[in-house]
Short mmCIF file of C-alpha atoms and ligand atoms in Angstrom, two decimals:
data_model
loop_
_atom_site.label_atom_id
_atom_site.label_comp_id
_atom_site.label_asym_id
_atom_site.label_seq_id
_atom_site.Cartn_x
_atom_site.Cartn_y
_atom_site.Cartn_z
CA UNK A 18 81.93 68.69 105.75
CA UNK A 19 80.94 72.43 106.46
CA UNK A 20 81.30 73.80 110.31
CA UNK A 21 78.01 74.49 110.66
CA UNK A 22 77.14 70.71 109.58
CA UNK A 23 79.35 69.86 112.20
CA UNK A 24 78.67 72.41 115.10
CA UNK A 25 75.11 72.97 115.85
CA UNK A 26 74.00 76.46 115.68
CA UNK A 27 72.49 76.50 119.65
CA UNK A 28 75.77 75.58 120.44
CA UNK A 29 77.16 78.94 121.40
CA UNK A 30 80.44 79.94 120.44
CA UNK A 31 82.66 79.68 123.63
CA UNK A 32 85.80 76.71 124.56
CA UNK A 33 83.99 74.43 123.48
CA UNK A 34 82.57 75.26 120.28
CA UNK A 35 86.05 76.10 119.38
CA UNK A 36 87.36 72.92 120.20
CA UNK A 37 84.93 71.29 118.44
CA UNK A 38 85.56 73.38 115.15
CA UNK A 39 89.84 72.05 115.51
CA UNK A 40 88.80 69.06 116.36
CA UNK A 41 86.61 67.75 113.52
CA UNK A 42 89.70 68.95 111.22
CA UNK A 43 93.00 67.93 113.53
CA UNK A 44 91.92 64.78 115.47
CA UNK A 45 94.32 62.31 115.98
CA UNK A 46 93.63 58.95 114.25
CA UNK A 47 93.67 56.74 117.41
CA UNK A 48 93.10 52.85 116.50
CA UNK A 49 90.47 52.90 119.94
CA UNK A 50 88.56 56.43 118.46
CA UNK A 51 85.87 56.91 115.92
CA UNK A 52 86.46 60.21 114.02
CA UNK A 53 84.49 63.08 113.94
CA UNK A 54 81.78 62.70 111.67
CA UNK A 55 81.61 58.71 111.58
CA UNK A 56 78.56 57.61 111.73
CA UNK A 57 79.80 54.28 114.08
CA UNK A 58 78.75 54.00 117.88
CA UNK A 59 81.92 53.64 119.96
CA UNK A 60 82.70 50.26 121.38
CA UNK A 61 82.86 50.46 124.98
CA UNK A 62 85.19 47.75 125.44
CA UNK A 63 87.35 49.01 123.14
CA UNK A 64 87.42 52.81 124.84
CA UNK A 65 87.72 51.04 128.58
CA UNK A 66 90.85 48.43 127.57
CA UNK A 67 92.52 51.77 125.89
CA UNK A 68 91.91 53.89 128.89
CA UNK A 69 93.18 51.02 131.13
CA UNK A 70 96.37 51.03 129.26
CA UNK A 71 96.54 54.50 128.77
CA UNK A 72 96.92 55.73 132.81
CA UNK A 73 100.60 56.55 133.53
CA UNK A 74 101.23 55.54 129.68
CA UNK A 75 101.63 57.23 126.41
CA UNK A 76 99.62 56.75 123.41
CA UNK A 77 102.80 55.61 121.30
CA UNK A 78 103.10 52.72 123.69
CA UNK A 79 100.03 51.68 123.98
CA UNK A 80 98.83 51.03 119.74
CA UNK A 81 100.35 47.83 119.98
CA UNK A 82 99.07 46.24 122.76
CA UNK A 83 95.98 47.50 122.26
CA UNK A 84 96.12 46.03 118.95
CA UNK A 85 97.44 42.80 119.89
CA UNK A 86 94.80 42.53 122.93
CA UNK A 87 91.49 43.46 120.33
CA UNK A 88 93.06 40.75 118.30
CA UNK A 89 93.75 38.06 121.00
CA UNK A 90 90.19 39.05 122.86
CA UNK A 91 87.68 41.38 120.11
CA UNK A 92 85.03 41.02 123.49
CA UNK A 93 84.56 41.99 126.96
CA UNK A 94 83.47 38.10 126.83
CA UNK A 95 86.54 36.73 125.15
CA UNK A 96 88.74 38.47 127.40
CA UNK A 97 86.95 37.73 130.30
CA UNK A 98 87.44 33.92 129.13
CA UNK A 99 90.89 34.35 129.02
CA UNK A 100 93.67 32.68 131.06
CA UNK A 101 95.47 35.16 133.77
CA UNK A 102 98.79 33.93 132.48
CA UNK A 103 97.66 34.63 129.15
CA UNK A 104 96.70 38.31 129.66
CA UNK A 105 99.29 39.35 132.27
CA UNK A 106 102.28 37.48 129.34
CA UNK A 107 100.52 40.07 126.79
CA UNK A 108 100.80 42.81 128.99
CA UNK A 109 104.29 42.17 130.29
CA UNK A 110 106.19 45.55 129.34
CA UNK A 111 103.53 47.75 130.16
CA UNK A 112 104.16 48.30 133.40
CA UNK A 113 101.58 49.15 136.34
CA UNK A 114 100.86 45.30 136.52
CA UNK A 115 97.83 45.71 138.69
CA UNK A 116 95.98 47.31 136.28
CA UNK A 117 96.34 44.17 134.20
CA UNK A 118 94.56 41.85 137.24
CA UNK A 119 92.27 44.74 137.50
CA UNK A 120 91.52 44.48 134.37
CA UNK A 121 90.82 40.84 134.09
CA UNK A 122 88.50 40.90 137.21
CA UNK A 123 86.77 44.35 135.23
CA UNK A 124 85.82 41.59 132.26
CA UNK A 125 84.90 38.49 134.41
CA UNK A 126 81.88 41.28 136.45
CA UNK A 127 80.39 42.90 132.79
CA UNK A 128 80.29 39.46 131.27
CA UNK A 129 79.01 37.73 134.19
CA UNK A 130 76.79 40.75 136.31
CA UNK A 131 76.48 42.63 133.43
CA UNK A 132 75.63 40.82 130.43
CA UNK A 133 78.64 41.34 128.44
CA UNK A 134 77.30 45.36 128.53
CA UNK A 135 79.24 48.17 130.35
CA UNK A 136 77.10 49.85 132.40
CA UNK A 137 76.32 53.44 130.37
CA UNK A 138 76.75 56.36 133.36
CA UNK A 139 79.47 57.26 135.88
CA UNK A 140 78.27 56.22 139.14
CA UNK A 141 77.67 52.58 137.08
CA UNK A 142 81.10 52.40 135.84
CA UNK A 143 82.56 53.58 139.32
CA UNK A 144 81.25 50.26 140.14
CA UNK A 145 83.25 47.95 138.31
CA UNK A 146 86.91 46.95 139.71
CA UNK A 147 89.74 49.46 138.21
CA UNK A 148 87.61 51.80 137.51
CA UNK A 149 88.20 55.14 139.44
CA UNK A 150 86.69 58.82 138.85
CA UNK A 151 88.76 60.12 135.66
CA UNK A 152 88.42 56.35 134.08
CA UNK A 153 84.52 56.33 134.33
CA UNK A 154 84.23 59.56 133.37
CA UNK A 155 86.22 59.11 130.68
CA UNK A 156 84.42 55.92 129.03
CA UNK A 157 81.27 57.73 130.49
CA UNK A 158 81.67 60.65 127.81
CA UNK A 159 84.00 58.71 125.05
CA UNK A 160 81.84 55.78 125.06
CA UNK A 161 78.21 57.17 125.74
CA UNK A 162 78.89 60.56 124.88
CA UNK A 163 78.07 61.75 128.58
CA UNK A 164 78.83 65.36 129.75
CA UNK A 165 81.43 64.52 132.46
CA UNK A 166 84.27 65.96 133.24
CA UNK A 167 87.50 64.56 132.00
CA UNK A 168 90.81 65.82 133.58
CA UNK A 169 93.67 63.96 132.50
CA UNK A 170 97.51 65.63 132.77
CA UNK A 171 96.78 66.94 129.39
CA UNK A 172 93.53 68.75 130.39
CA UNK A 173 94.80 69.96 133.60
CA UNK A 174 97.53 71.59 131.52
CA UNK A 175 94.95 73.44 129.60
CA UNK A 176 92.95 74.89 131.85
CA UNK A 177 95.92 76.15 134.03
CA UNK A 178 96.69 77.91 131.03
CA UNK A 179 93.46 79.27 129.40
CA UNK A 180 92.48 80.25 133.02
CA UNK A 181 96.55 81.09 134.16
CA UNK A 182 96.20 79.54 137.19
CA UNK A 183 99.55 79.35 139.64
CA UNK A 184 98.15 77.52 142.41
CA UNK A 185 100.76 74.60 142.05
CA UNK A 186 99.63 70.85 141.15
CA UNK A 187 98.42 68.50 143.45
CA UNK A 188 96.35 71.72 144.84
CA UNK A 189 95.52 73.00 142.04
CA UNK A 190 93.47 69.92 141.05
CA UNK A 191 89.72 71.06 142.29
CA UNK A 192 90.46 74.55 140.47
CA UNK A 193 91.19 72.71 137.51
CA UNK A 194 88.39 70.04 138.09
CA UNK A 195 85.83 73.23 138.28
CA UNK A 196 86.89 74.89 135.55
CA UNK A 197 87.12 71.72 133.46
CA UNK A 198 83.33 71.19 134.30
CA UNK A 199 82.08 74.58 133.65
CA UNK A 200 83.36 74.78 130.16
CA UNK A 201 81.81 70.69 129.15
CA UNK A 202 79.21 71.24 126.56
CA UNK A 203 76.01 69.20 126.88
CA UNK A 204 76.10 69.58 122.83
CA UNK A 205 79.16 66.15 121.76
CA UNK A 206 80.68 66.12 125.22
CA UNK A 207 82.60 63.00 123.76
CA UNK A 208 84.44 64.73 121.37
CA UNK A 209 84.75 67.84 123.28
CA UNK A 210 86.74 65.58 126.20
CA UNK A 211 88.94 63.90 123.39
CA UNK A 212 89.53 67.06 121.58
CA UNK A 213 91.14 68.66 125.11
CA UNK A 214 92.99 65.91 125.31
CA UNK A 215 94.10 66.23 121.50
CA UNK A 216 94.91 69.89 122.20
CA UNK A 217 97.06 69.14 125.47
CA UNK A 218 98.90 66.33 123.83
CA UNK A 219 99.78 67.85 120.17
CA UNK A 220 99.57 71.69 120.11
CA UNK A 221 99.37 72.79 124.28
CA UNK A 222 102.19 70.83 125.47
CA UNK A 223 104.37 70.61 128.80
CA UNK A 224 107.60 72.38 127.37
CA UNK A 225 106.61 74.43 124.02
CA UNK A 226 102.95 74.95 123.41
CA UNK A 227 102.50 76.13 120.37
CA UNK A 228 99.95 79.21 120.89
CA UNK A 229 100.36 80.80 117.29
CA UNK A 230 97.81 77.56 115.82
CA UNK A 231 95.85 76.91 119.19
CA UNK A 232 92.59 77.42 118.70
CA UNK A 233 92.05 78.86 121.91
CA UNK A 234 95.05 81.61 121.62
CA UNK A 235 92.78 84.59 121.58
CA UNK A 236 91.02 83.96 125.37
CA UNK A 237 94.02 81.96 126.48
CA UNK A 238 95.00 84.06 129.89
CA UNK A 239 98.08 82.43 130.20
CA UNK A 240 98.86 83.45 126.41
CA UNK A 241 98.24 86.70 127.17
CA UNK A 242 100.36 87.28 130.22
CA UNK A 243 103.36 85.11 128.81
CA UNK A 244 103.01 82.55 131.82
CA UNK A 245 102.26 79.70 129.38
CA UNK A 246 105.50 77.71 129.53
CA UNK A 247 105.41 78.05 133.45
CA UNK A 248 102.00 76.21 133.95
CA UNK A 249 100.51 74.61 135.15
CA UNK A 250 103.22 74.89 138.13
CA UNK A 251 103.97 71.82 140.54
CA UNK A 252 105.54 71.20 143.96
CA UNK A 253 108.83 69.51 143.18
CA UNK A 254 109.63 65.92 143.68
CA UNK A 255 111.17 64.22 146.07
CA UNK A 256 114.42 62.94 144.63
CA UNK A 257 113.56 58.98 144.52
CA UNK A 258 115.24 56.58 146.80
CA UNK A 259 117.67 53.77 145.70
CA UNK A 260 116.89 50.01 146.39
CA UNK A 261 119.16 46.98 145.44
CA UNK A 262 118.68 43.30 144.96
CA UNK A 263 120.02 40.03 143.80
CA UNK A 264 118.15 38.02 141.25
CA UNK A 265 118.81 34.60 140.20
CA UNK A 266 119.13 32.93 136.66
CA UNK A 267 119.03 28.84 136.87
CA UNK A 268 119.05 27.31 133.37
CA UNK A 269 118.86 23.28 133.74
CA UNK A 270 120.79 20.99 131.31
CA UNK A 271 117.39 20.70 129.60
CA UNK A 272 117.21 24.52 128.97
CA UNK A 273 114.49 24.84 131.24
CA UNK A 274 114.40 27.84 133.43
CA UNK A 275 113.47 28.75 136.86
CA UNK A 276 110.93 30.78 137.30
CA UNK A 277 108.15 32.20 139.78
CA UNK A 278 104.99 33.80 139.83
CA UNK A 279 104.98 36.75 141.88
CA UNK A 280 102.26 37.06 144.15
CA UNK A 281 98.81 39.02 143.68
CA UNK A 282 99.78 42.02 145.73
CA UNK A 283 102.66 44.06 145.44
CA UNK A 284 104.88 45.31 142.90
CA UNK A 285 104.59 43.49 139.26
CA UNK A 286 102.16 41.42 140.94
CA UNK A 287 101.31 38.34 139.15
CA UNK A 288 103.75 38.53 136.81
CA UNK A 289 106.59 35.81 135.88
CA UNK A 290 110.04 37.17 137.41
CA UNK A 291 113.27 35.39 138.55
CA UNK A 292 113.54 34.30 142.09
CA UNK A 293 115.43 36.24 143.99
CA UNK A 294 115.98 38.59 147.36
CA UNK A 295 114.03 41.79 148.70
CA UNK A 296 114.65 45.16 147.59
CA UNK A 297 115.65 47.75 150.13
CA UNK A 298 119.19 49.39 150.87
CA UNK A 299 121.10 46.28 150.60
CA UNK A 300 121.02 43.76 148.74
CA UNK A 301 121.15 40.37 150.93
CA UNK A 302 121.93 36.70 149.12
CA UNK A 303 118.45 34.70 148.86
CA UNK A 304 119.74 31.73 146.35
CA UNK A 305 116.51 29.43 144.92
CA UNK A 306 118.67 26.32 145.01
CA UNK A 307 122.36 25.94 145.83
CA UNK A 308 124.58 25.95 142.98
CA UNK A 309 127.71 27.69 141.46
CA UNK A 310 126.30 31.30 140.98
CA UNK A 311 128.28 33.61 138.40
CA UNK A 312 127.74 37.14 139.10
CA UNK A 313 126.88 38.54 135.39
CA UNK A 314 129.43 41.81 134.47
CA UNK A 315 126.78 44.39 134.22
CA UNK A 316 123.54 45.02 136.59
CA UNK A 317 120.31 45.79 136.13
CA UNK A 318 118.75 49.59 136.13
CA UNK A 319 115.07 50.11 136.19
CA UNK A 320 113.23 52.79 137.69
CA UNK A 321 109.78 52.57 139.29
CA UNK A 322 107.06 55.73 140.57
CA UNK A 323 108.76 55.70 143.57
CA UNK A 324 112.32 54.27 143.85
CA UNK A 325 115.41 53.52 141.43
CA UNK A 326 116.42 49.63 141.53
CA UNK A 327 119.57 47.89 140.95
CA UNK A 328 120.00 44.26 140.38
CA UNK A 329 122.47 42.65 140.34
CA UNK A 330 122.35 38.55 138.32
CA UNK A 331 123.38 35.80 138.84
CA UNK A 332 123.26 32.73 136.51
CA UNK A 333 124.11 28.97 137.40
CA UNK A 334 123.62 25.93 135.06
CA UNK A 335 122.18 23.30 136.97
CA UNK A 336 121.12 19.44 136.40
CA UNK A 337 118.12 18.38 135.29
CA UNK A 338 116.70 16.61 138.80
CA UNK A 339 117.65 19.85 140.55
CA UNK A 340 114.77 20.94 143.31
CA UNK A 341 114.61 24.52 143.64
CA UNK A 342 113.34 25.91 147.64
CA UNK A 343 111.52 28.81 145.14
CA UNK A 344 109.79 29.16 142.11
CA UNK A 345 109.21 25.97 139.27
CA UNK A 346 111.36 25.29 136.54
CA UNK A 347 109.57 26.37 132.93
CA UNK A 348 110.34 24.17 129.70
CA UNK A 349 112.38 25.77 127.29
CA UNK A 350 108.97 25.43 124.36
CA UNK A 351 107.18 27.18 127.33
CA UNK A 352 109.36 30.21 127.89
CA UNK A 353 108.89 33.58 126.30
CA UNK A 354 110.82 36.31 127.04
CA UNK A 355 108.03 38.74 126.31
CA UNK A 356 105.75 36.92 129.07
CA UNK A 357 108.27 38.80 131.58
CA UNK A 358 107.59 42.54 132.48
CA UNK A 359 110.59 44.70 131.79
CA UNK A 360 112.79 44.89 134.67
CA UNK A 361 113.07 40.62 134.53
CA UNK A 362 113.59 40.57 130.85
CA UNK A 363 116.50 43.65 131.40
CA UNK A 364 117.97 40.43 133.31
CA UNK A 365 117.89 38.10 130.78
CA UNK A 366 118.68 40.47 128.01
CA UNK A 367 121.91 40.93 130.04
CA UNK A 368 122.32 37.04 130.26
CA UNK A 369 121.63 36.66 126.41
CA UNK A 370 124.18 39.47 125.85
CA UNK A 371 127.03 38.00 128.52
S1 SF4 B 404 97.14 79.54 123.64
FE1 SF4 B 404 98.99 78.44 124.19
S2 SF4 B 404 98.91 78.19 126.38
FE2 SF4 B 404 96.87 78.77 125.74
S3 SF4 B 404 95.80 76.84 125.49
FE3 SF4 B 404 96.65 77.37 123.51
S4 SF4 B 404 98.67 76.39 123.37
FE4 SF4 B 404 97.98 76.35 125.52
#
């Protein structure tokens, strides 16, 4: 297809035209995007459940459970028909669990308040549980090709560096936001959002942007004053605190295991985990059932946003009329490994492995 096919000729030939023009030839093929050029109407579902998964998560980890969710649930109505368990055992892995419940509640309101239909503006989709600023602007203009403005990492990355600003990140964000806006086209503000996003994720990235095939390497300000690999700055991190716990691994003679659901709120909320104690600076005994406990040889490491954890297991075989004080005991035909978000399968992986 010719550029001019592609571009129309009111357009003007700032950012975004330019964008446009290396993004109708380089867009990623993303199993939630319709190319450039297709002639198909996104699927709103289909761009909501991959932004959902998409916050704090990259785009390699995501293609499979997005493509095992479309399967399991092709509808905002299937999904929103769907067990809890079910959905939060298919989503075990990718962390942030209460975007999972979020996301459950999201399908029971547009299939029950909304007809099965996402509502088609911003202030609509700000609405709907889960669904904050960047997320409804983000269907907003994927979805319903809507000139909002869409500032993920990726795009804040690029504007610090086409406009070289220094102010460091969290500040910086308004800047960013207003320059972001400015340069939206009214003309495909859909693909103009995505192909930011391209840009910041394959050619303008964190470490080595690669400015000799950007597109935008002529105006780039941060190209031209050799700043690019500095932006956009940030105010360093805290170094993250340490927390330790005990978990426990009770297997009855049946193979059954004990297990609990973790409750709505809090961390990995609603997911399946093995009993055990709190987290904080020590780890204090908090046994499900009294039995011989073996401490396993190796512990588990996970690290969350805000703290590193360290488990340590322990495993007892126990008889079959055994009453735990915590959790129920799962049949063996019942248990899958994958139902349990990572840190709780690290356990049993260990267990498998001892
Ligand atoms: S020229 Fe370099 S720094 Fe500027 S937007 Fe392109 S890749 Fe990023």
């Amino acid at each position: 297809m010719r550029d001019e096919e592609m571009i129309a000729p009111e357009f003007g030939t700032g950012i975004a035209a330019d964008m446009l023009h290396w993004y109708d030839r380089n867009a990623r093929d993303l199993p939630w995007r319709i190319p450039p050029g297709d002639a198909q109407v996104p699927d709103p579902y289909r761009v909501w459940l991959s932004e959902v998964m998409l916050q704090q998560t990259t785009v390699a980890a995501v293609k499979d459970y997005f493509h095992r969710f479309t399967a399991r649930w092709p509808t905002v109505a299937d999904l929103a028909a769907a067990e809890d368990g079910a959905v939060m055992g298919e989503w075990a892995g990718l962390g942030y669990y209460a975007r999972a419940r979020n996301l459950l509640k999201c399908a029971r309101v547009v299939a029950q308040e909304h007809n099965g239909q996402f509502p088609d503006s911003y202030d609509g989709l700000l609405t709907l549980p889960g669904i904050g600023p960047y997320t409804a602007a983000a269907i907003s203009a994927i979805a319903f090709d809507r000139p909002e403005t869409v500032l993920d990492g990726n795009v804040e990355r690029v504007m610090a560096r086409f406009h070289d600003i220094h102010t460091p990140l969290p500040a910086a964000k308004p800047m960013l936001h207003d320059c972001a806006t400015k340069q939206t086209p009214q003309h495909r503000p859909g693909d103009y959002a995505q192909a930011v996003m391209d840009l910041g994720a394959t050619i303008c990235t964190p470490k080595s942007p690669a400015c000799g095939i950007c597109p935008l390497r002529e105006p780039c300000a941060a190209r031209l004053a050799g700043t690019a690999s500095e932006l956009p700055k940030k105010i360093p991190k805290m170094p993250k605190p340490t927390r330790r716990g005990i978990i426990y691994l009770a297997r009855r003679s049946d193979g059954a295991w004990l297990l609990e659901r973790r409750p709505d709120k809090g961390l990995l909320g609603g997911m399946l985990g093995w009993p055990g104690s709190d987290w904080g600076e020590v780890a204090v005994e908090a046994p499900p059932l009294n039995a011989d406990w073996v401490t396993l040889p190796a512990e588990v490491r996970h690290t969350f946003t805000h703290f590193h954890l360290i488990l340590t297991v322990r495993y007892a075989q126990v008889a079959n009329e055994t009453t735990p004080n915590q959790g129920a005991f799962v049949a063996v035909a019942d248990f899958r490994p994958s139902d349990l978000p990572t840190v709780m399968r690290k356990a049993f992986d260990l267990w498998h492995g001892a």
